[in-house]
C-alpha cells in the first residue's frame, strides 16, 4: 500500500495523550494542530505535525489537500444492533400516537417484533443489511463499529446473525467488533420459563459462538421486561468463563446497582438513563466506560437524557454511540448523536468528540490502535467540510463528512 500525506487541515484534532480513557477536564482537550498534516504509510499513521514540518520530510508522497477541512480520528461507534431485516414502522406510529416503549413491547411490538424477520432471512441477506449500515456509517465518518446479534434469539439464528456480521466485516474496509447479545429479550417460546432460555444461552449458545470464534464480547439487556440482575450475572459469568469480554445494557428504564457487575470488569455499561449516586461514584473509579446513547432518547421522544454532565464532572469515562437498531435508534450517524449530546446532555463539542473517538475506542479495548491520530495507530481518519471542530455537532441532519479513510484506504 502506498503512502499519502494529508496537508493543510485547518484543524487537525489529534487527541494524542495517554492510552487511557479521558476523564473530567481532559475530555475537552483535543490537542489541535493548525495547518496540520498526517503521514500515512501501509495503513498506519507514521507522523503528525504541521504541514510545513511534515512536507520537509516526505518527498514523493501523494498529497491530499485538506484546506478548509477539519481532520480527526474516525469515529468509534461502540454500540450497534445492525442485524435486523426490516424497520419497525408500526412501533414508530404507535409511539407517535402516545404509547411508550414498554407498552409497545407488551402489545407484541418491540424487540420480539424483529425476531421473525431474522429467523426467516439467510445469512447472506442479513449480511447485505449489515454491510449497508457499515457503509452508511463510514459515509458519516465512522471507521470502527461494534455490532451485536440479538434479534434471532435461538441458537441457529444468533449464530447466523454473527455470521452475517462476519461476512459484512469482510466486505467493509473498517474495523468490526462482534458481540453476542443472545440475552436481548426472552423469546416467546420461553415466555413461561425464562430461566430455561438463560441456561441455553449460557450452556449452548455462548460455547457455540466461542468455538466458532464469532464473538469477542457478550452483552446482556439487564432490564425490567428483559433479564433480571441475577440472570444477567449468570450470563456474564458464563461469558468470562469462556474467555469472552463483557458489556451490559443497563439503566435504560430502571436503575440497577452497577457494582453487582464489578467482578466481570465490563468494558462498558450502556444507556445509563437511571443511575444512583453510588453508581456514578463507582463509574468514576472504575475502568468501565459509561456509554451514552442519546439518539435513543431522541427517537423515543423522551424529554429526559442520561446524566452526562454529572458523569463527566464526577470523573467517569464517557463515550457516545449510536445504538443503531430498528426500535429505538434507526441512525448510523455519529455526528447526529454528538449533536444531541451537546444540545440535550450539555456536553461541549470537544467533550462529544472525545466521547466519540478515544473513549469509544476504550469501550472496545482498542485504545492502542484507534481513537486518536498518533504515530503507530491505524490510519482511521474522518475529514469534515468545516473550518472549526465545533461545526461537527453544530450542523445536524446533514452530512458534512467529505472523506473517510479506513485503515489507510480512501
Ligand atoms: O439498546 N435496549 C435494548 N436494546 C435496544 C433496543 C432494541 C429494539 O427496540 O429493537 C436499545 O435501545
Ligand atoms: Fe442497544
Short mmCIF file of C-alpha atoms and ligand atoms in Angstrom, two decimals:
data_model
loop_
_atom_site.label_atom_id
_atom_site.label_comp_id
_atom_site.label_asym_id
_atom_site.label_seq_id
_atom_site.Cartn_x
_atom_site.Cartn_y
_atom_site.Cartn_z
CA UNK A 1 0.00 0.00 0.00
CA UNK A 2 1.30 3.44 -0.89
CA UNK A 3 1.99 6.44 1.29
CA UNK A 4 -0.18 9.54 1.50
CA UNK A 5 0.20 12.90 3.17
CA UNK A 6 -2.84 14.84 4.33
CA UNK A 7 -1.92 18.53 4.28
CA UNK A 8 -3.34 21.92 5.24
CA UNK A 9 -6.04 20.73 7.64
CA UNK A 10 -7.49 23.91 9.12
CA UNK A 11 -7.65 21.98 12.38
CA UNK A 12 -6.08 18.59 12.93
CA UNK A 13 -7.68 17.10 16.06
CA UNK A 14 -5.06 14.62 17.19
CA UNK A 15 -6.48 13.65 20.62
CA UNK A 16 -2.97 12.47 21.40
CA UNK A 17 -2.31 11.60 25.01
CA UNK A 18 -2.39 8.67 27.36
CA UNK A 19 -3.57 5.30 26.12
CA UNK A 20 -6.47 5.51 28.52
CA UNK A 21 -9.99 6.89 28.65
CA UNK A 22 -10.21 10.65 29.06
CA UNK A 23 -12.00 11.90 32.16
CA UNK A 24 -13.17 15.23 33.55
CA UNK A 25 -11.47 18.32 32.07
CA UNK A 26 -9.24 16.09 29.88
CA UNK A 27 -12.34 15.23 27.85
CA UNK A 28 -12.21 18.75 26.41
CA UNK A 29 -8.56 18.53 25.29
CA UNK A 30 -8.39 17.74 21.61
CA UNK A 31 -4.67 18.53 21.09
CA UNK A 32 -5.27 20.55 17.92
CA UNK A 33 -2.62 21.31 15.29
CA UNK A 34 -3.45 24.18 12.94
CA UNK A 35 -2.48 23.79 9.29
CA UNK A 36 -1.99 20.17 10.28
CA UNK A 37 -0.68 17.20 8.35
CA UNK A 38 -0.78 13.42 8.73
CA UNK A 39 1.56 10.95 7.06
CA UNK A 40 0.03 7.56 6.29
CA UNK A 41 2.14 4.56 5.32
CA UNK A 42 0.95 0.98 4.93
CA UNK A 43 -2.33 1.66 6.65
CA UNK A 44 -0.74 3.25 9.71
CA UNK A 45 -0.12 6.81 10.83
CA UNK A 46 3.63 7.39 10.83
CA UNK A 47 3.83 11.12 11.59
CA UNK A 48 1.68 14.08 12.59
CA UNK A 49 2.62 17.75 12.69
CA UNK A 50 2.25 20.97 10.79
CA UNK A 51 2.12 20.88 7.02
CA UNK A 52 5.49 22.62 6.75
CA UNK A 53 7.20 20.22 9.13
CA UNK A 54 5.85 17.05 7.53
CA UNK A 55 6.37 18.19 3.95
CA UNK A 56 10.04 18.74 4.64
CA UNK A 57 10.40 15.03 5.45
CA UNK A 58 8.04 13.44 2.94
CA UNK A 59 9.13 13.80 -0.64
CA UNK A 60 7.35 11.98 -3.48
CA UNK A 61 4.30 11.24 -1.38
CA UNK A 62 0.77 11.62 -2.75
CA UNK A 63 -0.73 14.72 -1.13
CA UNK A 64 -4.36 15.14 -0.16
CA UNK A 65 -5.28 18.77 0.35
CA UNK A 66 -7.49 19.30 3.42
CA UNK A 67 -7.72 23.08 3.06
CA UNK A 68 -10.79 24.41 4.94
CA UNK A 69 -11.36 20.98 6.43
CA UNK A 70 -11.26 19.54 9.94
CA UNK A 71 -9.35 16.25 10.17
CA UNK A 72 -9.92 13.96 13.16
CA UNK A 73 -9.81 10.31 14.22
CA UNK A 74 -12.59 8.26 12.62
CA UNK A 75 -15.49 7.74 14.99
CA UNK A 76 -15.68 4.57 17.02
CA UNK A 77 -19.33 3.55 17.24
CA UNK A 78 -19.13 1.18 20.17
CA UNK A 79 -22.80 0.09 20.31
CA UNK A 80 -24.93 -1.01 17.36
CA UNK A 81 -27.57 -3.65 16.58
CA UNK A 82 -27.32 -3.88 12.77
CA UNK A 83 -28.63 -7.43 12.22
CA UNK A 84 -32.31 -6.97 11.54
CA UNK A 85 -34.48 -7.49 8.48
CA UNK A 86 -36.91 -4.58 8.47
CA UNK A 87 -37.68 -1.24 10.10
CA UNK A 88 -40.37 -1.26 12.84
CA UNK A 89 -42.81 1.23 11.41
CA UNK A 90 -45.80 0.01 13.40
CA UNK A 91 -43.92 0.68 16.65
CA UNK A 92 -42.99 4.11 15.28
CA UNK A 93 -46.62 5.02 14.61
CA UNK A 94 -47.86 3.59 17.91
CA UNK A 95 -45.34 5.73 19.76
CA UNK A 96 -46.34 8.82 17.84
CA UNK A 97 -49.92 8.04 18.90
CA UNK A 98 -48.79 8.08 22.54
CA UNK A 99 -47.72 4.54 23.52
CA UNK A 100 -44.47 4.05 25.45
CA UNK A 101 -41.59 1.68 24.55
CA UNK A 102 -42.72 -0.78 27.25
CA UNK A 103 -46.40 -0.58 26.27
CA UNK A 104 -45.50 -1.30 22.65
CA UNK A 105 -43.36 -4.27 23.70
CA UNK A 106 -46.20 -5.64 25.86
CA UNK A 107 -48.57 -5.36 22.88
CA UNK A 108 -46.38 -7.55 20.65
CA UNK A 109 -44.06 -4.90 19.27
CA UNK A 110 -40.56 -4.12 20.48
CA UNK A 111 -37.57 -6.42 20.15
CA UNK A 112 -39.75 -9.53 19.72
CA UNK A 113 -41.30 -7.99 16.59
CA UNK A 114 -37.91 -8.21 14.87
CA UNK A 115 -37.35 -11.93 15.57
CA UNK A 116 -39.34 -13.41 12.70
CA UNK A 117 -37.59 -11.36 10.04
CA UNK A 118 -34.18 -12.52 11.24
CA UNK A 119 -35.17 -16.17 11.63
CA UNK A 120 -36.61 -16.20 8.10
CA UNK A 121 -33.64 -14.43 6.45
CA UNK A 122 -30.48 -16.10 5.19
CA UNK A 123 -27.06 -15.10 6.50
CA UNK A 124 -26.36 -13.55 3.07
CA UNK A 125 -29.50 -11.44 3.19
CA UNK A 126 -28.69 -10.24 6.69
CA UNK A 127 -25.09 -9.54 5.71
CA UNK A 128 -26.33 -7.23 2.95
CA UNK A 129 -28.32 -5.22 5.52
CA UNK A 130 -25.34 -5.08 7.87
CA UNK A 131 -22.97 -4.00 5.12
CA UNK A 132 -25.39 -1.27 4.10
CA UNK A 133 -25.31 0.04 7.67
CA UNK A 134 -21.49 -0.10 7.81
CA UNK A 135 -21.21 1.82 4.53
CA UNK A 136 -23.70 4.39 5.74
CA UNK A 137 -21.76 4.77 8.99
CA UNK A 138 -18.44 5.32 7.23
CA UNK A 139 -20.02 7.95 5.00
CA UNK A 140 -20.63 9.84 8.27
CA UNK A 141 -17.06 9.43 9.49
CA UNK A 142 -17.22 6.14 11.42
CA UNK A 143 -14.28 3.77 10.99
CA UNK A 144 -14.88 1.21 13.77
CA UNK A 145 -18.22 -0.38 14.62
CA UNK A 146 -19.21 -2.75 17.39
CA UNK A 147 -22.02 -4.96 16.07
CA UNK A 148 -24.38 -7.11 18.15
CA UNK A 149 -26.57 -10.05 17.28
CA UNK A 150 -29.79 -10.13 19.29
CA UNK A 151 -32.85 -10.44 17.08
CA UNK A 152 -32.61 -14.16 16.29
CA UNK A 153 -32.88 -15.38 19.88
CA UNK A 154 -32.39 -19.06 19.20
CA UNK A 155 -29.03 -20.76 18.78
CA UNK A 156 -29.13 -21.09 14.99
CA UNK A 157 -30.41 -17.55 14.40
CA UNK A 158 -27.94 -15.91 16.78
CA UNK A 159 -25.05 -17.76 15.13
CA UNK A 160 -26.45 -16.81 11.73
CA UNK A 161 -26.58 -13.16 12.88
CA UNK A 162 -22.94 -13.30 13.97
CA UNK A 163 -22.02 -14.89 10.64
CA UNK A 164 -23.77 -12.04 8.87
CA UNK A 165 -21.65 -9.59 10.87
CA UNK A 166 -18.50 -11.51 9.97
CA UNK A 167 -19.45 -11.59 6.28
CA UNK A 168 -20.21 -7.88 6.19
CA UNK A 169 -16.96 -7.14 8.03
CA UNK A 170 -15.03 -8.96 5.31
CA UNK A 171 -16.68 -6.73 2.70
CA UNK A 172 -16.04 -3.42 4.52
CA UNK A 173 -12.74 -1.61 4.97
CA UNK A 174 -13.43 -0.51 8.55
CA UNK A 175 -12.96 -2.45 11.78
CA UNK A 176 -15.79 -4.52 13.25
CA UNK A 177 -16.08 -5.86 16.80
CA UNK A 178 -18.71 -8.64 17.07
CA UNK A 179 -20.84 -9.11 20.18
CA UNK A 180 -23.22 -11.93 21.10
CA UNK A 181 -26.45 -10.48 22.52
CA UNK A 182 -28.37 -13.72 22.80
CA UNK A 183 -29.83 -12.29 26.02
CA UNK A 184 -31.65 -9.36 24.41
CA UNK A 185 -35.12 -10.47 25.49
CA UNK A 186 -36.65 -13.84 26.34
CA UNK A 187 -38.05 -15.22 23.05
CA UNK A 188 -41.79 -16.04 23.02
CA UNK A 189 -41.28 -19.82 23.15
CA UNK A 190 -39.65 -19.44 26.60
CA UNK A 191 -42.09 -16.86 27.99
CA UNK A 192 -43.18 -19.16 30.81
CA UNK A 193 -39.72 -20.45 31.68
CA UNK A 194 -37.17 -17.70 31.06
CA UNK A 195 -34.53 -19.47 33.14
CA UNK A 196 -34.51 -22.29 30.62
CA UNK A 197 -33.60 -19.76 27.96
CA UNK A 198 -30.85 -18.33 30.17
CA UNK A 199 -29.49 -21.85 30.58
CA UNK A 200 -29.44 -22.36 26.80
CA UNK A 201 -27.63 -19.05 26.31
CA UNK A 202 -25.02 -19.99 28.91
CA UNK A 203 -24.54 -23.65 28.16
CA UNK A 204 -25.15 -23.90 24.42
CA UNK A 205 -25.30 -20.61 22.55
CA UNK A 206 -22.28 -18.98 24.15
CA UNK A 207 -20.00 -22.04 23.84
CA UNK A 208 -21.04 -22.46 20.17
CA UNK A 209 -20.25 -18.81 19.38
CA UNK A 210 -16.92 -19.12 21.18
CA UNK A 211 -15.96 -22.31 19.44
CA UNK A 212 -16.65 -20.75 16.05
CA UNK A 213 -14.82 -17.55 17.06
CA UNK A 214 -17.82 -15.46 16.10
CA UNK A 215 -17.88 -13.08 19.08
CA UNK A 216 -15.41 -11.04 21.12
CA UNK A 217 -17.95 -9.76 23.62
CA UNK A 218 -21.11 -10.90 25.33
CA UNK A 219 -23.79 -8.32 26.09
CA UNK A 220 -26.99 -8.68 28.11
CA UNK A 221 -30.05 -6.43 28.38
CA UNK A 222 -30.43 -6.19 32.15
CA UNK A 223 -33.80 -4.52 32.49
CA UNK A 224 -37.43 -4.88 33.54
CA UNK A 225 -39.06 -6.88 30.76
CA UNK A 226 -35.74 -8.38 29.64
CA UNK A 227 -33.30 -10.11 32.07
CA UNK A 228 -33.08 -9.75 35.85
CA UNK A 229 -29.78 -8.81 37.53
CA UNK A 230 -29.44 -12.43 38.70
CA UNK A 231 -29.97 -13.83 35.20
CA UNK A 232 -27.59 -11.22 33.82
CA UNK A 233 -24.90 -12.27 36.30
CA UNK A 234 -25.30 -15.91 35.22
CA UNK A 235 -24.80 -14.94 31.59
CA UNK A 236 -21.80 -12.70 32.30
CA UNK A 237 -20.21 -15.48 34.40
CA UNK A 238 -20.60 -17.90 31.51
CA UNK A 239 -19.08 -15.31 29.17
CA UNK A 240 -15.97 -14.77 31.27
CA UNK A 241 -15.57 -18.50 31.84
CA UNK A 242 -15.37 -18.89 28.04
CA UNK A 243 -12.79 -16.11 27.78
CA UNK A 244 -15.18 -13.58 26.25
CA UNK A 245 -15.23 -9.95 27.34
CA UNK A 246 -18.41 -8.32 28.60
CA UNK A 247 -20.56 -5.24 28.16
CA UNK A 248 -24.05 -4.55 29.54
CA UNK A 249 -27.24 -2.71 28.58
CA UNK A 250 -28.34 -1.34 31.93
CA UNK A 251 -30.31 1.51 33.45
CA UNK A 252 -32.37 2.30 30.34
CA UNK A 253 -35.79 2.08 32.01
CA UNK A 254 -34.98 1.33 35.65
CA UNK A 255 -31.93 1.56 37.91
CA UNK A 256 -29.77 -1.48 38.72
CA UNK A 257 -26.76 -1.19 41.05
CA UNK A 258 -23.73 -1.33 38.77
CA UNK A 259 -21.48 -2.69 41.46
CA UNK A 260 -23.21 -6.05 41.02
CA UNK A 261 -21.23 -6.42 37.79
CA UNK A 262 -17.83 -5.27 39.06
CA UNK A 263 -16.37 -8.79 39.13
CA UNK A 264 -16.78 -9.06 35.33
CA UNK A 265 -14.90 -5.82 34.64
CA UNK A 266 -17.23 -4.94 31.78
CA UNK A 267 -15.55 -2.88 29.07
CA UNK A 268 -18.62 -0.70 29.03
CA UNK A 269 -22.04 -0.22 30.59
CA UNK A 270 -24.50 1.35 28.18
CA UNK A 271 -27.61 3.59 28.29
CA UNK A 272 -27.42 4.70 31.98
CA UNK A 273 -30.56 6.84 31.96
CA UNK A 274 -31.20 5.75 35.54
CA UNK A 275 -28.22 5.93 37.87
CA UNK A 276 -27.80 6.31 41.61
CA UNK A 277 -25.10 8.48 43.15
CA UNK A 278 -23.37 5.25 44.17
CA UNK A 279 -23.37 4.10 40.52
CA UNK A 280 -21.79 7.38 39.43
CA UNK A 281 -19.16 7.10 42.16
CA UNK A 282 -18.45 3.51 41.08
CA UNK A 283 -18.02 4.54 37.43
CA UNK A 284 -15.71 7.39 38.42
CA UNK A 285 -13.24 4.97 39.96
CA UNK A 286 -13.63 2.08 37.54
CA UNK A 287 -12.10 1.39 34.11
CA UNK A 288 -15.54 0.58 32.77
CA UNK A 289 -16.63 3.16 30.20
CA UNK A 290 -20.04 4.82 30.58
CA UNK A 291 -21.52 4.69 27.07
CA UNK A 292 -24.42 7.06 26.48
CA UNK A 293 -26.87 6.59 23.61
CA UNK A 294 -28.90 9.80 23.41
CA UNK A 295 -30.22 9.16 19.89
CA UNK A 296 -32.45 6.51 21.51
CA UNK A 297 -33.91 9.11 23.88
CA UNK A 298 -34.40 11.45 20.94
CA UNK A 299 -36.13 8.80 18.83
CA UNK A 300 -38.36 7.62 21.69
CA UNK A 301 -39.46 11.24 22.11
CA UNK A 302 -38.26 11.37 25.72
CA UNK A 303 -37.64 14.63 27.49
CA UNK A 304 -35.04 13.07 29.77
CA UNK A 305 -31.47 12.14 28.84
CA UNK A 306 -28.63 10.29 30.60
CA UNK A 307 -26.82 12.49 33.13
CA UNK A 308 -23.70 13.18 31.05
CA UNK A 309 -22.66 16.29 32.98
CA UNK A 310 -22.83 14.54 36.34
CA UNK A 311 -20.83 11.63 34.98
CA UNK A 312 -18.12 13.78 33.40
CA UNK A 313 -17.86 16.06 36.39
CA UNK A 314 -17.54 13.05 38.70
CA UNK A 315 -14.68 11.66 36.57
CA UNK A 316 -16.37 8.79 34.73
CA UNK A 317 -15.06 7.95 31.25
CA UNK A 318 -17.97 8.84 28.98
CA UNK A 319 -18.36 7.53 25.43
CA UNK A 320 -21.09 8.16 22.86
CA UNK A 321 -22.50 5.63 20.39
CA UNK A 322 -25.46 5.41 18.01
CA UNK A 323 -27.26 2.31 19.39
CA UNK A 324 -28.27 1.81 15.73
CA UNK A 325 -31.32 -0.50 15.87
CA UNK A 326 -34.82 -0.74 14.37
CA UNK A 327 -36.75 0.01 17.58
CA UNK A 328 -35.16 2.90 19.40
CA UNK A 329 -32.41 4.39 17.26
CA UNK A 330 -32.53 3.97 13.50
CA UNK A 331 -29.47 6.08 12.76
CA UNK A 332 -25.85 5.33 11.89
CA UNK A 333 -24.81 8.97 12.23
CA UNK A 334 -22.28 9.69 14.96
CA UNK A 335 -22.37 13.46 14.20
CA UNK A 336 -26.11 13.40 14.90
CA UNK A 337 -25.51 11.63 18.21
CA UNK A 338 -22.89 14.24 19.09
CA UNK A 339 -25.32 17.00 18.23
CA UNK A 340 -27.96 15.55 20.57
CA UNK A 341 -25.28 15.06 23.23
CA UNK A 342 -24.45 18.74 23.03
CA UNK A 343 -27.96 20.15 22.81
CA UNK A 344 -29.69 17.81 25.27
CA UNK A 345 -26.96 16.48 27.57
CA UNK A 346 -24.89 19.68 27.63
CA UNK A 347 -21.67 18.03 26.55
CA UNK A 348 -19.39 20.56 24.91
CA UNK A 349 -18.46 19.89 21.26
CA UNK A 350 -14.94 18.96 22.41
CA UNK A 351 -16.26 16.51 25.01
CA UNK A 352 -18.57 14.97 22.42
CA UNK A 353 -15.64 14.44 20.03
CA UNK A 354 -13.56 12.77 22.75
CA UNK A 355 -16.53 10.57 23.65
CA UNK A 356 -16.99 9.55 20.01
CA UNK A 357 -13.32 8.72 19.36
CA UNK A 358 -10.76 7.79 22.03
CA UNK A 359 -13.32 6.96 24.72
CA UNK A 360 -15.29 4.85 22.23
CA UNK A 361 -12.05 3.04 21.43
CA UNK A 362 -11.55 2.39 25.17
CA UNK A 363 -15.09 0.98 25.35
CA UNK A 364 -13.91 -1.68 22.88
CA UNK A 365 -10.42 -2.14 24.38
CA UNK A 366 -8.97 -0.75 21.14
CA UNK A 367 -7.27 2.32 22.60
CA UNK A 368 -3.84 1.07 21.47
CA UNK A 369 -4.89 1.16 17.81
CA UNK A 370 -7.85 3.51 17.46
CA UNK A 371 -9.35 6.75 18.65
CA UNK A 372 -6.50 9.26 18.19
CA UNK A 373 -4.14 10.39 15.44
CA UNK A 374 -0.70 9.33 16.65
CA UNK A 375 2.22 7.53 15.05
CA UNK A 376 1.70 3.77 15.24
CA UNK A 377 -2.08 3.90 15.25
CA UNK A 378 -4.30 2.72 12.40
CA UNK A 379 -4.93 5.33 9.73
CA UNK A 380 -8.64 5.65 10.50
CA UNK A 381 -9.47 9.26 9.74
CA UNK A 382 -12.55 11.42 9.13
CA UNK A 383 -12.37 14.63 7.13
CA UNK A 384 -15.12 17.18 7.64
CA UNK A 385 -16.16 20.05 5.47
CA UNK A 386 -15.72 22.57 8.29
CA UNK A 387 -13.12 25.01 9.49
CA UNK A 388 -13.84 24.62 13.19
CA UNK A 389 -14.45 21.32 15.02
CA UNK A 390 -17.48 22.80 16.75
CA UNK A 391 -19.27 22.63 13.43
CA UNK A 392 -19.35 18.83 13.63
CA UNK A 393 -22.17 18.71 16.21
CA UNK A 394 -23.49 22.09 15.06
CA UNK A 395 -24.71 21.12 11.59
CA UNK A 396 -27.29 18.42 12.22
CA UNK A 397 -29.40 16.25 9.94
CA UNK A 398 -26.95 16.82 7.09
CA UNK A 399 -23.69 15.10 6.30
CA UNK A 400 -20.59 17.29 6.40
CA UNK A 401 -18.15 14.38 6.27
CA UNK A 402 -16.34 14.73 2.96
CA UNK A 403 -13.96 11.77 3.17
CA UNK A 404 -13.34 8.80 5.43
CA UNK A 405 -10.03 6.95 5.45
CA UNK A 406 -10.33 3.37 6.69
CA UNK A 407 -7.06 1.65 7.56
CA UNK A 408 -5.23 3.94 5.12
CA UNK A 409 -7.73 3.27 2.29
CA UNK A 410 -9.88 6.04 0.86
O1 LIG B 1 -30.37 -0.51 23.00
N1 LIG B 1 -32.33 -1.74 24.95
C1 LIG B 1 -32.27 -2.76 24.30
N2 LIG B 1 -31.96 -2.83 23.00
C2 LIG B 1 -32.10 -1.75 22.10
C3 LIG B 1 -33.48 -1.62 21.59
C4 LIG B 1 -33.70 -2.65 20.62
C5 LIG B 1 -35.02 -2.62 19.96
O2 LIG B 1 -36.01 -1.99 20.42
O3 LIG B 1 -35.07 -3.27 18.91
C6 LIG B 1 -31.56 -0.48 22.69
O4 LIG B 1 -32.23 0.56 22.79
FE1 LIG B 2 -28.63 -1.20 22.45
#
